[in-house]
CSV table of C-alpha atoms in Angstrom, one decimal:
chain,number,residue,atom,x,y,z
M,17,UNK,CA,108.9,68.6,113.6
M,18,UNK,CA,105.8,70.0,111.9
M,19,UNK,CA,107.3,73.5,111.9
M,20,UNK,CA,110.5,72.1,110.4
M,21,UNK,CA,108.7,70.3,107.6
M,22,UNK,CA,106.6,73.4,107.0
M,23,UNK,CA,109.7,75.5,106.6
M,24,UNK,CA,111.2,72.9,104.2
M,25,UNK,CA,108.2,73.3,102.0
M,26,UNK,CA,108.5,77.1,102.1
M,27,UNK,CA,112.2,76.9,101.1
M,28,UNK,CA,111.5,74.2,98.6
M,29,UNK,CA,109.0,76.3,96.7
M,30,UNK,CA,111.5,79.2,96.5
M,31,UNK,CA,114.4,76.9,95.5
M,32,UNK,CA,112.1,75.4,92.8
M,33,UNK,CA,112.6,78.5,90.7
M,34,UNK,CA,116.3,77.9,90.7
M,35,UNK,CA,115.7,74.2,89.9
M,36,UNK,CA,113.6,75.2,86.9
M,37,UNK,CA,116.4,77.4,85.7
M,38,UNK,CA,118.8,74.4,86.0
M,39,UNK,CA,116.3,72.3,84.2
M,40,UNK,CA,116.3,74.7,81.2
M,41,UNK,CA,120.1,74.7,80.9
M,42,UNK,CA,120.9,71.0,81.7
M,43,UNK,CA,117.8,69.2,80.2
M,44,UNK,CA,116.5,71.6,77.5
M,45,UNK,CA,119.8,73.0,76.2
M,46,UNK,CA,122.0,70.1,77.3
M,47,UNK,CA,124.5,72.7,78.6
M,48,UNK,CA,126.4,72.1,81.8
M,49,UNK,CA,126.2,75.6,83.1
M,50,UNK,CA,128.1,76.3,86.3
M,51,UNK,CA,127.2,80.0,86.2
M,52,UNK,CA,124.4,79.1,88.6
M,53,UNK,CA,126.6,79.3,91.7
M,54,UNK,CA,127.4,82.9,90.8
M,55,UNK,CA,124.1,84.1,89.3
M,56,UNK,CA,122.2,82.9,92.4
M,57,UNK,CA,124.3,85.3,94.5
M,58,UNK,CA,124.0,88.0,91.9
M,59,UNK,CA,120.2,87.9,92.3
M,60,UNK,CA,120.5,88.1,96.0
M,61,UNK,CA,123.1,90.9,95.9
M,62,UNK,CA,121.2,93.1,93.5
M,63,UNK,CA,117.9,92.7,95.4
M,64,UNK,CA,119.5,93.3,98.8
M,65,UNK,CA,121.4,96.4,97.8
M,66,UNK,CA,118.3,97.9,96.1
M,67,UNK,CA,116.0,97.1,99.1
M,68,UNK,CA,118.5,98.7,101.5
M,69,UNK,CA,118.6,101.7,99.1
M,70,UNK,CA,114.9,102.1,99.5
M,71,UNK,CA,113.6,100.5,96.3
M,72,UNK,CA,110.3,98.6,96.4
M,73,UNK,CA,111.1,94.9,97.1
M,74,UNK,CA,109.1,93.6,94.2
M,75,UNK,CA,110.9,95.9,91.8
M,76,UNK,CA,114.2,94.9,93.3
M,77,UNK,CA,113.4,91.2,92.8
M,78,UNK,CA,112.6,91.9,89.1
M,79,UNK,CA,115.9,93.8,88.8
M,80,UNK,CA,117.6,90.7,90.2
M,81,UNK,CA,115.9,88.6,87.5
M,82,UNK,CA,117.3,91.0,84.8
M,83,UNK,CA,120.8,90.8,86.3
M,84,UNK,CA,120.6,87.0,86.1
M,85,UNK,CA,119.5,87.2,82.5
M,86,UNK,CA,122.6,89.3,81.7
M,87,UNK,CA,124.9,86.9,83.5
M,88,UNK,CA,123.5,83.9,81.5
M,89,UNK,CA,123.8,85.8,78.2
M,90,UNK,CA,127.4,86.5,79.1
M,91,UNK,CA,128.1,82.8,79.5
M,92,UNK,CA,126.3,82.1,76.2
M,93,UNK,CA,128.5,84.7,74.5
M,94,UNK,CA,131.7,83.2,75.9
M,95,UNK,CA,130.6,79.8,74.5
M,96,UNK,CA,129.1,80.8,71.1
M,97,UNK,CA,131.2,83.8,70.1
M,98,UNK,CA,134.3,83.0,72.1
M,99,UNK,CA,134.2,79.3,71.1
M,100,UNK,CA,135.0,78.3,74.7
M,101,UNK,CA,134.0,74.9,76.0
M,102,UNK,CA,130.5,75.0,77.7
M,103,UNK,CA,131.8,73.8,81.0
M,104,UNK,CA,134.7,76.2,81.0
M,105,UNK,CA,132.4,79.1,80.0
M,106,UNK,CA,130.3,78.5,83.1
M,107,UNK,CA,133.3,78.2,85.3
M,108,UNK,CA,134.9,81.4,84.0
M,109,UNK,CA,131.6,83.3,84.4
M,110,UNK,CA,131.1,81.9,87.9
M,111,UNK,CA,134.6,83.1,88.9
M,112,UNK,CA,134.0,86.5,87.4
M,113,UNK,CA,130.6,86.9,89.2
M,114,UNK,CA,132.3,86.4,92.6
M,115,UNK,CA,134.2,89.7,92.2
M,116,UNK,CA,131.2,91.3,90.5
M,117,UNK,CA,128.9,90.3,93.4
M,118,UNK,CA,131.4,91.7,95.9
M,119,UNK,CA,131.4,95.0,94.0
M,120,UNK,CA,127.6,95.1,94.0
M,121,UNK,CA,127.3,94.4,97.8
M,122,UNK,CA,130.5,96.3,98.7
M,123,UNK,CA,130.9,93.8,101.5
M,124,UNK,CA,130.6,90.1,102.0
M,125,UNK,CA,127.2,90.3,103.7
M,126,UNK,CA,124.1,92.5,103.5
M,127,UNK,CA,121.5,92.1,106.3
M,128,UNK,CA,117.8,92.6,105.6
M,129,UNK,CA,116.3,91.9,109.0
M,130,UNK,CA,115.3,95.6,109.5
M,131,UNK,CA,114.2,96.1,105.9
M,132,UNK,CA,110.8,95.7,104.3
M,133,UNK,CA,111.0,92.7,101.9
M,134,UNK,CA,108.6,90.7,99.8
M,135,UNK,CA,108.2,88.2,102.6
M,136,UNK,CA,107.4,90.8,105.3
M,137,UNK,CA,104.8,92.5,103.0
M,138,UNK,CA,103.1,89.2,102.2
M,139,UNK,CA,103.2,88.0,105.8
M,140,UNK,CA,101.6,91.3,107.0
M,141,UNK,CA,98.9,91.0,104.4
M,142,UNK,CA,98.1,87.5,105.6
M,143,UNK,CA,97.9,88.3,109.3
M,144,UNK,CA,94.1,88.2,109.6
M,145,UNK,CA,93.8,85.0,107.7
M,146,UNK,CA,96.6,83.4,109.9
M,147,UNK,CA,94.9,84.6,113.1
M,148,UNK,CA,91.6,83.1,112.0
M,149,UNK,CA,93.2,79.8,111.0
M,150,UNK,CA,95.1,79.6,114.3
M,151,UNK,CA,91.9,79.5,116.3
M,152,UNK,CA,90.9,76.2,114.6
M,153,UNK,CA,94.4,74.7,114.2
M,154,UNK,CA,96.6,75.9,117.0
M,155,UNK,CA,99.6,73.6,116.4
M,156,UNK,CA,100.4,74.9,112.8
M,157,UNK,CA,103.1,77.5,112.1
M,158,UNK,CA,102.4,81.2,112.5
M,159,UNK,CA,101.8,82.0,108.9
M,160,UNK,CA,100.7,80.4,105.6
M,161,UNK,CA,101.7,83.5,103.6
M,162,UNK,CA,105.0,82.3,102.2
M,163,UNK,CA,103.6,78.9,101.1
M,164,UNK,CA,100.6,80.5,99.4
M,165,UNK,CA,102.8,83.0,97.7
M,166,UNK,CA,105.3,80.3,96.7
M,167,UNK,CA,102.6,78.1,95.2
M,168,UNK,CA,101.1,80.9,93.2
M,169,UNK,CA,104.5,82.2,92.0
M,170,UNK,CA,105.9,78.8,91.1
M,171,UNK,CA,102.6,77.9,89.3
M,172,UNK,CA,102.7,81.1,87.2
M,173,UNK,CA,106.4,80.5,86.3
M,174,UNK,CA,105.7,76.9,85.5
M,175,UNK,CA,102.8,77.7,83.2
M,176,UNK,CA,104.8,80.4,81.4
M,177,UNK,CA,107.7,78.0,80.9
M,178,UNK,CA,105.3,75.3,79.6
M,179,UNK,CA,103.7,77.7,77.2
M,180,UNK,CA,107.0,79.2,76.1
M,181,UNK,CA,108.5,75.8,75.3
M,182,UNK,CA,105.6,75.1,73.0
M,183,UNK,CA,106.1,78.3,71.0
M,184,UNK,CA,108.2,78.4,67.8
M,185,UNK,CA,111.2,79.8,69.7
M,186,UNK,CA,110.7,77.3,72.5
M,187,UNK,CA,110.5,74.3,70.1
M,188,UNK,CA,113.7,75.6,68.4
M,189,UNK,CA,115.3,75.9,71.8
M,190,UNK,CA,114.4,72.3,72.6
M,191,UNK,CA,115.7,71.2,69.3
M,192,UNK,CA,119.1,72.9,69.9
M,193,UNK,CA,119.5,70.7,72.9
M,194,UNK,CA,118.6,67.6,71.1
M,195,UNK,CA,120.5,68.1,67.8
M,196,UNK,CA,122.3,71.4,67.2
M,197,UNK,CA,123.6,70.4,63.8
M,198,UNK,CA,120.1,69.7,62.5
M,199,UNK,CA,118.8,73.1,63.6
M,200,UNK,CA,121.9,74.7,61.9
M,201,UNK,CA,121.1,72.8,58.7
M,202,UNK,CA,117.7,74.4,58.7
M,203,UNK,CA,119.3,77.8,58.9
M,204,UNK,CA,118.4,78.2,62.6
M,205,UNK,CA,120.5,80.6,64.6
M,206,UNK,CA,121.8,78.2,67.2
M,207,UNK,CA,124.1,80.8,68.8
M,208,UNK,CA,121.2,83.2,69.5
M,209,UNK,CA,119.0,80.4,70.8
M,210,UNK,CA,121.7,79.2,73.2
M,211,UNK,CA,122.3,82.7,74.5
M,212,UNK,CA,118.5,83.2,75.1
M,213,UNK,CA,118.2,79.8,76.8
M,214,UNK,CA,121.1,80.4,79.2
M,215,UNK,CA,119.8,83.9,79.9
M,216,UNK,CA,116.4,82.6,80.8
M,217,UNK,CA,117.9,79.8,82.9
M,218,UNK,CA,120.1,82.2,85.0
M,219,UNK,CA,117.3,84.8,85.2
M,220,UNK,CA,115.2,82.2,87.2
M,221,UNK,CA,118.2,81.3,89.3
M,222,UNK,CA,118.9,84.9,90.2
M,223,UNK,CA,115.2,85.5,90.9
M,224,UNK,CA,115.3,82.5,93.3
M,225,UNK,CA,118.4,84.0,94.9
M,226,UNK,CA,116.7,87.3,95.4
M,227,UNK,CA,113.7,85.6,97.1
M,228,UNK,CA,115.9,83.3,99.2
M,229,UNK,CA,117.9,86.4,100.5
M,230,UNK,CA,114.6,88.1,101.5
M,231,UNK,CA,113.4,84.8,103.1
M,232,UNK,CA,116.6,84.3,105.0
M,233,UNK,CA,117.0,88.0,106.0
M,234,UNK,CA,120.4,88.5,104.4
M,235,UNK,CA,122.5,88.1,101.2
M,236,UNK,CA,126.0,86.6,101.5
M,237,UNK,CA,128.9,86.2,99.1
M,238,UNK,CA,129.1,82.4,99.8
M,239,UNK,CA,125.4,81.6,99.7
M,240,UNK,CA,125.7,80.3,96.1
M,241,UNK,CA,128.2,77.6,96.8
M,242,UNK,CA,126.8,74.2,95.7
M,243,UNK,CA,123.7,75.7,94.2
M,244,UNK,CA,124.3,73.8,90.9
M,245,UNK,CA,124.3,70.5,92.9
M,246,UNK,CA,121.1,71.4,94.7
M,247,UNK,CA,119.5,72.3,91.4
M,248,UNK,CA,120.6,69.0,89.8
M,249,UNK,CA,119.4,67.1,92.9
M,250,UNK,CA,116.0,68.6,92.5
M,251,UNK,CA,115.8,67.8,88.8
M,252,UNK,CA,117.1,64.3,89.2
M,253,UNK,CA,114.9,63.5,92.2
M,254,UNK,CA,111.8,64.9,90.5
M,255,UNK,CA,112.4,63.0,87.3
M,256,UNK,CA,113.1,59.7,89.2
M,257,UNK,CA,110.0,60.0,91.4
M,258,UNK,CA,107.4,61.7,89.1
M,259,UNK,CA,108.7,61.0,85.5
M,260,UNK,CA,109.4,63.5,82.7
M,261,UNK,CA,107.6,62.1,79.6
M,262,UNK,CA,106.2,65.6,78.7
M,263,UNK,CA,107.3,69.1,79.3
M,264,UNK,CA,104.3,69.8,81.6
M,265,UNK,CA,105.1,66.7,83.6
M,266,UNK,CA,108.8,67.4,83.7
M,267,UNK,CA,108.5,71.0,85.0
M,268,UNK,CA,106.0,69.8,87.7
M,269,UNK,CA,108.5,67.0,88.6
M,270,UNK,CA,111.3,69.5,89.0
M,271,UNK,CA,109.2,71.6,91.4
M,272,UNK,CA,108.1,68.6,93.5
M,273,UNK,CA,111.7,67.4,93.4
M,274,UNK,CA,112.9,70.7,95.0
M,275,UNK,CA,110.4,70.3,97.7
M,276,UNK,CA,111.2,66.6,98.3
M,277,UNK,CA,114.9,67.5,98.5
M,278,UNK,CA,114.4,70.1,101.2
M,279,UNK,CA,112.2,67.7,103.2
M,280,UNK,CA,114.9,65.0,102.9
M,281,UNK,CA,117.6,67.4,104.0
M,282,UNK,CA,115.5,68.5,107.0
M,283,UNK,CA,114.8,64.9,108.1
M,284,UNK,CA,118.4,63.8,107.6
M,285,UNK,CA,119.7,66.6,109.8
M,286,UNK,CA,117.5,65.4,112.6
M,287,UNK,CA,119.6,62.3,112.8
M,288,UNK,CA,121.8,62.6,115.9
M,289,UNK,CA,125.2,61.9,114.3
M,290,UNK,CA,124.7,64.3,111.4
M,291,UNK,CA,125.5,68.1,111.7
M,292,UNK,CA,124.6,71.2,109.7
M,293,UNK,CA,128.0,71.0,108.0
M,294,UNK,CA,127.1,67.7,106.5
M,295,UNK,CA,124.4,69.2,104.2
M,296,UNK,CA,126.8,69.0,101.1
M,297,UNK,CA,127.6,65.4,101.9
M,298,UNK,CA,123.9,64.5,102.2
M,299,UNK,CA,123.2,66.3,98.9
M,300,UNK,CA,125.9,64.4,97.1
M,301,UNK,CA,124.6,61.1,98.5
M,302,UNK,CA,121.0,62.0,97.5
M,303,UNK,CA,122.2,62.8,93.9
M,304,UNK,CA,124.2,59.5,93.8
M,305,UNK,CA,121.2,57.5,94.9
M,306,UNK,CA,118.8,59.3,92.5
M,307,UNK,CA,121.2,58.5,89.6
M,308,UNK,CA,122.1,54.9,90.6
M,309,UNK,CA,118.8,53.5,91.9
M,310,UNK,CA,116.8,54.1,88.7
M,311,UNK,CA,119.5,52.5,86.6
M,312,UNK,CA,119.6,49.5,88.9
M,313,UNK,CA,115.8,49.2,88.7
M,314,UNK,CA,115.8,49.6,84.9
M,315,UNK,CA,118.6,47.0,84.6
M,316,UNK,CA,116.7,44.5,86.7
M,317,UNK,CA,113.5,45.1,84.7
M,318,UNK,CA,115.4,44.5,81.5
M,319,UNK,CA,116.9,41.4,82.9
M,320,UNK,CA,113.5,40.1,83.9
M,321,UNK,CA,112.1,41.0,80.4
M,322,UNK,CA,114.9,39.1,78.7
M,323,UNK,CA,114.4,36.1,81.0
M,324,UNK,CA,110.6,36.0,80.2
M,325,UNK,CA,111.5,36.3,76.5
M,326,UNK,CA,113.9,33.4,76.6
M,327,UNK,CA,111.3,31.4,78.6
M,328,UNK,CA,108.7,32.1,76.0
M,329,UNK,CA,111.1,31.1,73.2
M,330,UNK,CA,112.0,27.8,75.0
M,331,UNK,CA,108.3,27.1,75.5
M,332,UNK,CA,107.5,27.8,71.9
M,333,UNK,CA,110.3,25.5,70.7
M,334,UNK,CA,109.2,22.8,73.0
M,335,UNK,CA,105.6,23.0,71.8
M,336,UNK,CA,106.8,22.8,68.2
M,337,UNK,CA,108.9,19.8,69.0
M,338,UNK,CA,106.0,18.0,70.7
M,339,UNK,CA,103.7,18.7,67.8
M,340,UNK,CA,106.2,17.0,65.5
């Protein structure tokens, strides 16, 4: 059980990068970008092929980030220059990326089990630390390397995003999502900002895909199916549990939401009547609950507030009547 939860936190930290990308497109830009399902695999495919070809895993992961940026920019161009509906732009790019990813990998699956990856390098570097820790806590998993790496990486990415969204370009990007017509009236280039935002979003998604492929030991053409739902689940769960009043708090909520999501999935799959194939169903139910429950709580709180207001008005009227 402890090992399973430990693995959930590891995966959650790596998927948090993808969730941050989804947050930028859906919350900052207010753009329903379905490119995610394709760009996630693009990142995994580019990194895997380069690693198999002998390229340093860290450089391969950065190359995957660049490939994701290009994919996001392509979606932005379809929408801004091609005047295609945002949803349809993402769908078209997702479909195109399926064939592109197959071309990159040249086959449906690229194994990495015999290759040196970011995960194997970091795990090797942590061997002495893990051995020393195991003498004091024998029941913990074999290595803390991936969790430490994940925490450091996600923290760096979060801080960079927080700082970027407070810059002039970042503020303009946020404004485009809130009111595109207002930015256009101030002579802001909304098309360029949209393209940049989608590029950054899919760059993070592809980077996450590259790391997940190295964590899992393979890249697969079907590994991106449902990624957009997982990303949305992480964003919605994080916002519902931890709030999103400020950018700093919102990005932290997204990261924690990704971790909570993986833990919930792990715990749910330990129920006897559920199987591995039920993951998508569980994800859908989690998203539904995360969307419906906060609305029900808010509606109940509003109802109670109105009831108290009516009670106060009745009490005030009765007091005035008695004074007369």
